[in-house]
Amino acid sequence: MIKISNIHKSFGENEVLKGIDFVFEQGKTNLIIGKSGAGKTVLLKILVGLFKPSKGTVLYSDLDFFNLTKKQLTELRKEVGMLFQGNALFDSMTVEENIRFPMDMFTSMTTKEKQMNVNRVLERVSMTGINAKFPSEISGGMQKRVGIARAIVLNPKYLFCDEPNSGLDPKTSITIDDLISQITKEYNITTVINTHDMNSVMEIGDNICLLELGKLAWQGRKEEVLDTKNEDLHNFIFASPFLQRLKNQALK
Amino acid sequence: MISRLLYHLGRYIEWHAQIYKIQGSWKMYYKETLRQMYDIGIGSLTIVLIISVFIGAVTAIQISYQLGGGLIPDYYIGYIVRDMTIIELAVTFTCLVLAGKVGSNMAAEIGGMRQKEHIDAMEIMGVNTSSYLVLPKIIAALFTIPLLVFLAAFVSIVGGYLATVGTGMFTHASYTKGLRTYFDSYNIFMMFIKSVTFAYILTSVSCYQGYFVKGGSIELGQASTRAVVYSDILILVFDYLIAVVLTI
């Protein structure tokens, strides 16, 4: 579980986040949604420690993330996995080397153990047999899966995904969403996804936080989305004319 | 402008504290250092050899043109070519060229990693990216660049030989007599000190430019250019300072 309280973030005069309180629950896919410029990416970067909030606290279980000792931070880092929007796979390394990287860097596992782990996670994301390929030799969807494999190889307690569906076709998007959701349940981890993909919201949104102009505009579950009277959420969901038409037809 | 200069100088010095804080496996650093050694050493061999031959050849011909007329003995050409290449030309030319080739490559590589979120990915894993991405490059440069400079000095002297003895301007005996005359091993020491200093400058300045790049491809190009320009300027400044300090 991650609990954030009164998170503010400013860049010079520009206040991007204006006092966000939220609880990202364990064993659930927690979604941060909102329009472009709402502050989703900044919030996600604060959660993983790439930005420091101007004010407020981030608690991992009961650990205050920005007041940890170096040792505590190093230990916590091992429990965090992240899938980036552009995958962030290292170009000069093969798929196997990419997945092995956190193990090579921070564990004393034997080569055999590392190999077993690589194969285990590649099998989990249905990508067996591509160990020797370089990221440039596989498709965007495959790169996402490899990114997920690298993120979960050390059995993290927290998984962060920055727009996991961007640049993917609808079918692959659904597959990636399902995979993240399954892994979340399987490993009982706290997953936080930053997205503006409505399909993700409706399919895997166990716990959703809507940001609007740097403020928390709505929170709830996917089952509550369609029934809400919240104007911000309504505007966000039906921003697409196609969905608006569908809704009008359904109402008729 | 002065405040910007002081800001970057301060950040550059402060950043060094991070570079030497090794976090994670030594094996990974070792592996990366070997990769960098290969890239810097083998990758730059051809250009260094080509430049060195011409440095020596042109130096020998220019010196013989300026000192010609019979007043200076022929064997002085070999002596002057040897000392000029060892003390100054081989090390400075090689490092200026390497700042362009290796330095811009390092700035672009690290800057590209920053833009493609590779650095963020490593930091989230707990990697000290300043150290892991920069220290192997510095160590590799400190080992390979002095070797390249030694090789450049040797090849320059051979270049001078080919340009003068090979074309019949001087005899083999007079050129080699010059090479053996007034040899002072202190000059080799000076070349070594210069090569190590220049290697450190060109690597750390280029990595600094790449590591702190912000923006898109235009900014990355600008950072790469700055890496070369600032490295070259600092190499020339330190060339002067070392010359002053070591020859007093």
XYZ file of C-alpha atoms in Angstrom:
500
model
C 0.000 0.000 0.000
C 1.144 3.516 -0.774
C -0.457 6.458 0.944
C 0.097 10.005 -0.262
C -0.931 13.013 1.778
C -1.207 16.644 0.774
C 1.162 16.329 -2.196
C 2.098 19.653 -3.752
C 4.563 20.145 -6.572
C 5.616 23.365 -8.223
C 8.060 24.090 -11.025
C 8.976 27.716 -10.475
C 5.729 29.684 -10.482
C 3.769 26.804 -12.000
C 1.968 24.712 -9.385
C 1.319 21.338 -11.015
C -0.054 19.375 -8.063
C -2.235 21.096 -5.489
C -2.633 18.932 -2.411
C -3.371 15.343 -3.471
C -4.442 12.721 -0.918
C -4.881 9.143 -2.056
C -4.306 5.537 -1.039
C -2.944 3.100 -3.648
C -4.117 -0.286 -2.447
C -2.186 -3.547 -2.346
C -3.245 -6.344 -4.699
C -5.142 -3.875 -6.879
C -4.476 -2.048 -10.119
C -4.596 1.582 -9.091
C -5.129 3.989 -11.968
C -4.141 7.626 -12.187
C -6.238 9.118 -14.962
C -6.785 12.588 -16.320
C -6.313 14.840 -19.301
C -2.880 15.725 -20.640
C -1.331 18.323 -18.346
C -3.413 17.246 -15.354
C -0.277 16.227 -13.434
C -0.403 12.423 -13.817
C 3.218 11.963 -14.870
C 4.480 14.355 -12.196
C 2.546 12.418 -9.546
C 3.920 9.105 -10.819
C 7.472 10.504 -10.814
C 6.970 11.663 -7.226
C 5.741 8.190 -6.263
C 8.915 6.570 -7.620
C 11.191 9.278 -6.236
C 12.291 10.887 -9.508
C 10.768 14.185 -8.308
C 10.618 15.427 -4.742
C 7.298 16.970 -3.726
C 7.285 20.637 -2.689
C 5.091 19.606 0.223
C 3.452 16.420 1.488
C 4.364 12.838 2.286
C 4.566 9.525 0.432
C 4.261 6.473 2.675
C 5.276 3.020 1.406
C 3.458 0.856 3.966
C 4.640 2.891 6.953
C 7.930 4.170 5.510
C 8.168 7.862 4.655
C 9.799 7.652 1.213
C 11.487 11.052 1.290
C 12.887 10.613 4.788
C 14.469 7.189 4.434
C 18.054 6.373 5.309
C 20.266 5.426 2.397
C 20.146 1.764 3.374
C 16.359 1.782 3.660
C 16.078 3.489 0.284
C 18.381 0.940 -1.374
C 16.308 -1.901 0.086
C 13.044 -0.277 -0.962
C 14.334 0.288 -4.494
C 14.692 -3.478 -4.872
C 10.967 -3.807 -4.195
C 10.002 -1.385 -6.948
C 9.556 -2.212 -10.625
C 8.622 0.221 -13.335
C 7.387 -0.024 -16.892
C 8.122 3.135 -18.859
C 6.062 4.676 -21.624
C 8.942 4.169 -24.077
C 9.932 0.870 -22.385
C 13.425 2.188 -21.492
C 15.064 -1.078 -22.521
C 18.809 -0.618 -22.845
C 19.635 -0.659 -26.562
C 23.135 -2.071 -26.204
C 21.906 -5.128 -24.274
C 19.974 -8.173 -25.394
C 16.554 -9.001 -23.953
C 18.200 -11.411 -21.521
C 20.829 -8.886 -20.430
C 18.108 -6.283 -19.921
C 16.145 -8.582 -17.644
C 19.294 -9.748 -15.857
C 20.470 -6.180 -15.251
C 18.834 -5.648 -11.814
C 19.979 -9.128 -10.713
C 23.536 -8.562 -11.978
C 23.670 -5.209 -10.266
C 22.172 -5.959 -6.874
C 22.047 -9.669 -6.114
C 24.573 -12.377 -5.466
C 22.596 -14.992 -7.406
C 24.494 -17.589 -9.359
C 24.425 -17.524 -13.152
C 22.096 -20.533 -13.116
C 19.653 -18.827 -10.752
C 19.659 -15.693 -12.875
C 19.050 -17.748 -15.997
C 16.138 -19.509 -14.331
C 14.633 -16.199 -13.278
C 14.993 -14.740 -16.760
C 13.255 -17.748 -18.273
C 10.559 -17.692 -15.590
C 9.573 -14.063 -16.222
C 9.859 -14.376 -19.995
C 7.537 -17.362 -19.830
C 5.185 -15.361 -17.595
C 4.880 -12.628 -20.230
C 4.663 -15.232 -23.039
C 7.946 -14.209 -24.595
C 10.075 -17.334 -24.414
C 12.857 -17.787 -26.936
C 13.725 -14.146 -27.541
C 16.585 -14.014 -25.005
C 19.279 -13.232 -27.560
C 17.372 -10.561 -29.462
C 18.082 -6.855 -29.083
C 15.208 -4.443 -28.275
C 15.421 -2.985 -31.777
C 14.719 -6.446 -33.226
C 11.328 -6.911 -31.535
C 7.973 -5.126 -31.900
C 6.596 -2.409 -29.579
C 4.179 -4.847 -27.923
C 6.988 -7.352 -27.325
C 9.146 -4.581 -25.889
C 6.354 -3.770 -23.420
C 6.245 -7.396 -22.325
C 10.005 -7.482 -21.906
C 9.733 -4.225 -19.915
C 7.183 -5.914 -17.655
C 9.441 -8.964 -17.342
C 12.353 -6.767 -16.240
C 10.104 -4.911 -13.799
C 8.928 -8.094 -12.066
C 12.128 -10.147 -12.133
C 13.051 -9.293 -8.537
C 9.489 -10.007 -7.346
C 8.641 -6.391 -6.537
C 6.034 -5.276 -4.037
C 5.273 -2.177 -6.075
C 4.815 -1.932 -9.833
C 4.513 1.390 -11.655
C 3.449 1.709 -15.279
C 3.609 4.945 -17.202
C 1.046 4.845 -20.017
C 1.571 1.150 -20.794
C -0.789 1.284 -23.783
C 0.702 4.209 -25.631
C 1.710 3.356 -29.186
C -0.025 -0.024 -29.131
C -2.955 -1.268 -31.190
C -6.223 -1.878 -29.243
C -5.794 -5.659 -29.153
C -2.232 -5.547 -27.863
C -3.298 -2.876 -25.359
C -5.896 -5.217 -23.927
C -3.326 -8.022 -23.698
C -0.879 -5.767 -21.844
C -3.637 -4.536 -19.493
C -4.691 -8.107 -18.744
C -1.108 -9.144 -18.135
C -0.506 -6.295 -15.668
C -3.780 -7.014 -13.911
C -3.027 -10.754 -13.633
C 0.487 -10.111 -12.327
C -0.913 -7.688 -9.740
C -3.260 -10.334 -8.356
C -0.766 -13.170 -8.670
C 2.059 -11.403 -6.802
C -0.318 -9.386 -4.569
C 1.545 -6.188 -5.423
C 0.566 -2.545 -5.380
C 0.316 -1.539 -9.014
C -0.016 2.078 -10.062
C -0.800 2.849 -13.699
C -0.789 6.250 -15.259
C -3.145 6.190 -18.238
C -5.764 8.010 -20.241
C -6.927 4.857 -21.992
C -10.643 4.419 -21.290
C -10.505 0.709 -21.997
C -7.973 0.296 -19.183
C -10.183 2.333 -16.879
C -13.214 0.162 -17.523
C -11.411 -3.182 -17.572
C -8.730 -3.117 -14.901
C -9.448 -0.030 -12.762
C -9.771 -1.491 -9.271
C -9.031 1.852 -7.669
C -9.083 5.014 -9.754
C -7.949 8.550 -9.072
C -8.905 11.279 -11.522
C -6.707 14.340 -11.624
C -7.987 17.635 -12.961
C -5.688 20.656 -13.074
C -3.481 19.228 -10.352
C -6.303 18.344 -7.959
C -7.988 15.081 -7.098
C -11.320 15.418 -8.908
C -12.772 11.956 -8.296
C -11.887 8.571 -6.850
C -13.648 5.229 -7.044
C -13.815 1.831 -8.756
C -14.469 0.920 -12.388
C -17.993 -0.216 -11.457
C -18.785 3.298 -10.242
C -17.476 5.145 -13.301
C -20.566 5.078 -15.508
C -22.996 5.947 -12.751
C -21.083 8.904 -11.446
C -22.498 12.397 -11.475
C -18.999 13.884 -11.263
C -18.731 16.408 -14.064
C -14.944 16.162 -14.468
C -15.075 12.386 -14.804
C -18.035 12.617 -17.148
C -16.165 15.098 -19.365
C -13.088 12.898 -19.321
C -14.923 9.698 -20.259
C -17.083 11.176 -22.962
C -14.490 13.482 -24.452
C -14.551 11.334 -27.591
C -17.466 12.189 -29.953
C -17.729 8.492 -30.764
C -18.389 7.569 -27.130
C -20.755 10.513 -26.809
C -22.769 9.192 -29.774
C -22.802 5.698 -28.313
C -24.041 7.057 -25.020
C -26.807 9.067 -26.695
C -27.910 6.006 -28.683
C -27.946 3.902 -25.539
C -30.054 6.501 -23.753
C -32.523 6.517 -26.661
C 27.653 34.650 -17.994
C 29.995 34.452 -14.994
C 27.169 33.236 -12.764
C 26.359 30.494 -15.326
C 30.008 29.523 -15.488
C 30.189 29.329 -11.694
C 26.927 27.369 -11.582
C 28.245 24.731 -14.002
C 31.640 24.629 -12.329
C 29.987 24.084 -8.946
C 27.670 21.395 -10.295
C 30.536 19.696 -12.138
C 32.621 19.541 -8.942
C 29.676 18.475 -6.788
C 28.777 15.771 -9.331
C 32.215 14.195 -8.845
C 31.209 13.137 -5.335
C 28.495 10.986 -6.953
C 30.780 9.560 -9.638
C 33.071 7.903 -7.112
C 30.257 6.426 -4.993
C 30.117 2.910 -6.392
C 26.783 1.185 -5.833
C 26.031 -2.349 -6.900
C 28.211 -5.036 -8.370
C 31.900 -4.461 -9.156
C 31.565 -7.008 -11.963
C 29.134 -4.762 -13.826
C 31.544 -1.837 -13.566
C 34.390 -4.039 -14.767
C 32.381 -5.305 -17.733
C 31.360 -1.784 -18.693
C 34.960 -0.555 -18.339
C 36.188 -3.237 -20.745
C 33.483 -2.294 -23.248
C 34.494 1.359 -23.012
C 38.186 0.479 -23.363
C 37.411 -1.339 -26.568
C 35.280 1.544 -27.882
C 37.835 4.218 -27.033
C 40.990 2.264 -27.842
C 40.221 0.086 -30.825
C 37.505 2.431 -32.072
C 39.918 5.359 -32.300
C 42.995 3.520 -33.516
C 42.609 4.224 -37.236
C 41.993 7.948 -36.929
C 44.848 8.332 -34.425
C 47.256 6.477 -36.726
C 46.298 8.508 -39.788
C 46.607 11.825 -37.964
C 49.892 10.862 -36.335
C 51.593 9.941 -39.618
C 50.720 13.330 -41.057
C 51.664 15.243 -37.886
C 55.150 13.740 -38.064
C 55.459 14.163 -41.825
C 54.363 17.804 -41.868
C 56.468 18.673 -38.808
C 59.595 17.210 -40.411
C 59.057 19.009 -43.725
C 58.180 22.369 -42.111
C 61.170 22.236 -39.775
C 63.537 21.345 -42.584
C 62.091 24.230 -44.638
C 62.477 26.757 -41.797
C 65.879 25.610 -40.606
C 67.289 24.743 -44.020
C 70.306 26.456 -45.501
C 73.110 24.430 -43.983
C 73.382 26.421 -40.722
C 71.718 23.671 -38.685
C 73.006 20.082 -39.022
C 70.601 17.661 -40.781
C 70.320 15.361 -37.810
C 68.586 18.165 -35.866
C 65.436 17.444 -37.872
C 65.036 14.011 -36.251
C 65.781 15.506 -32.854
C 63.212 18.318 -33.243
C 60.521 16.032 -34.687
C 61.020 13.613 -31.798
C 60.778 16.240 -29.071
C 57.928 18.197 -30.669
C 55.791 15.119 -31.101
C 56.578 13.706 -27.663
C 56.173 16.907 -25.690
C 53.364 18.567 -27.563
C 52.000 17.484 -30.912
C 51.155 13.804 -30.397
C 49.414 14.317 -27.081
C 47.588 17.549 -27.889
C 46.491 16.618 -31.417
C 45.402 13.153 -30.352
C 43.385 14.423 -27.412
C 41.782 17.240 -29.424
C 40.727 14.696 -32.025
C 39.526 12.268 -29.358
C 37.475 15.058 -27.768
C 35.696 15.292 -31.112
C 35.320 11.588 -31.675
C 35.049 9.987 -28.236
C 33.790 13.028 -26.306
C 30.881 13.819 -28.586
C 29.992 10.126 -28.670
C 29.913 9.935 -24.872
C 27.773 13.074 -24.578
C 25.348 11.752 -27.196
C 25.202 8.280 -25.633
C 24.489 9.487 -22.101
C 22.228 12.301 -23.311
C 20.275 9.794 -25.401
C 19.898 7.563 -22.362
C 18.570 10.534 -20.395
C 16.027 11.319 -23.099
C 14.904 7.720 -23.560
C 14.369 7.387 -19.777
C 17.130 4.770 -19.446
C 18.702 6.820 -16.669
C 15.347 7.101 -14.866
C 14.891 3.339 -15.215
C 18.288 2.678 -13.655
C 17.694 5.155 -10.840
C 14.398 3.537 -9.954
C 16.256 0.222 -9.710
C 18.615 1.928 -7.257
C 21.613 2.352 -9.566
C 23.842 5.374 -8.959
C 23.775 6.425 -12.609
C 26.434 9.135 -12.236
C 28.802 6.441 -11.122
C 27.777 3.508 -13.318
C 27.577 5.516 -16.536
C 30.595 7.754 -16.015
C 33.216 6.023 -13.876
C 33.854 3.131 -16.322
C 34.314 5.698 -19.105
C 36.814 7.686 -17.035
C 38.799 4.597 -16.014
C 38.791 3.281 -19.580
C 39.960 6.645 -20.926
C 42.719 6.941 -18.314
C 44.134 3.597 -19.461
C 43.594 3.727 -23.192
C 44.209 7.373 -24.112
C 47.816 7.448 -22.781
C 48.451 4.268 -24.788
C 47.001 5.893 -27.895
C 49.179 8.945 -27.269
C 52.336 6.807 -26.925
C 51.433 5.084 -30.162
C 50.712 8.441 -31.823
C 54.141 9.759 -30.814
C 55.865 6.697 -32.242
C 53.879 6.806 -35.484
C 54.535 10.562 -35.841
C 58.264 9.949 -35.675
C 57.865 7.233 -38.307
C 55.785 9.697 -40.361
C 58.614 12.229 -40.174
C 61.038 9.529 -41.286
C 58.886 8.553 -44.269
C 58.422 12.155 -45.349
C 62.106 13.030 -45.212
C 64.205 9.873 -45.545
C 61.612 8.191 -47.735
C 61.675 11.064 -50.225
C 65.451 11.434 -50.142
C 65.534 14.779 -48.286
C 67.770 13.317 -45.564
C 69.634 10.115 -44.990
C 68.563 7.336 -42.679
C 71.701 7.893 -40.645
C 71.144 11.604 -40.045
C 67.462 11.191 -39.080
C 68.135 8.335 -36.661
C 71.139 10.150 -35.215
C 68.788 13.048 -34.448
C 66.308 10.679 -32.790
C 69.061 9.435 -30.452
C 70.507 12.849 -29.676
C 69.797 14.768 -26.417
C 67.089 12.344 -25.372
C 65.541 13.260 -22.036
C 63.149 10.733 -20.496
C 61.505 13.583 -18.546
C 59.760 14.501 -21.813
C 58.049 11.115 -21.796
C 56.907 11.828 -18.255
C 55.480 15.173 -19.438
C 53.649 13.422 -22.266
C 52.191 10.929 -19.809
C 51.014 13.646 -17.393
C 49.422 15.560 -20.241
C 47.706 12.516 -21.714
C 46.215 11.474 -18.375
C 45.017 15.014 -17.634
C 43.518 15.495 -21.089
C 41.863 12.059 -20.948
C 40.184 12.998 -17.675
C 39.068 16.381 -19.027
C 37.597 15.115 -22.269
C 35.748 12.247 -20.597
C 34.344 14.045 -17.578
C 33.371 17.224 -19.445
C 31.654 15.247 -22.220
C 29.807 12.998 -19.783
C 28.732 16.064 -17.787
C 27.239 17.629 -20.909
C 25.359 14.444 -21.767
C 24.214 13.619 -18.243
C 22.515 16.942 -17.581
C 20.971 17.407 -21.016
C 17.369 18.601 -21.066
C 14.951 18.826 -23.968
C 14.944 17.048 -27.303
C 17.208 16.212 -30.207
C 18.273 19.831 -30.797
C 19.449 20.171 -27.204
C 21.220 16.820 -27.462
C 23.084 18.054 -30.542
C 23.990 21.254 -28.718
C 25.221 19.284 -25.700
C 27.355 17.138 -27.971
C 28.855 20.242 -29.576
C 29.472 21.841 -26.169
C 31.209 18.659 -25.049
C 33.736 19.012 -27.867
C 34.183 22.796 -27.616
C 34.615 22.906 -23.819
C 36.872 19.840 -23.807
C 39.076 21.384 -26.498
C 39.313 24.734 -24.700
C 40.132 23.070 -21.371
C 42.697 20.786 -23.015
C 44.495 23.820 -24.444
C 44.328 25.712 -21.138
C 45.699 22.740 -19.203
C 48.302 22.160 -21.916
C 49.649 25.611 -21.148
C 49.418 25.168 -17.361
C 51.188 21.799 -17.424
C 53.864 23.183 -19.715
C 54.452 26.028 -17.270
C 54.464 23.849 -14.168
C 56.597 21.029 -15.562
C 59.219 23.136 -17.291
C 59.971 25.636 -14.546
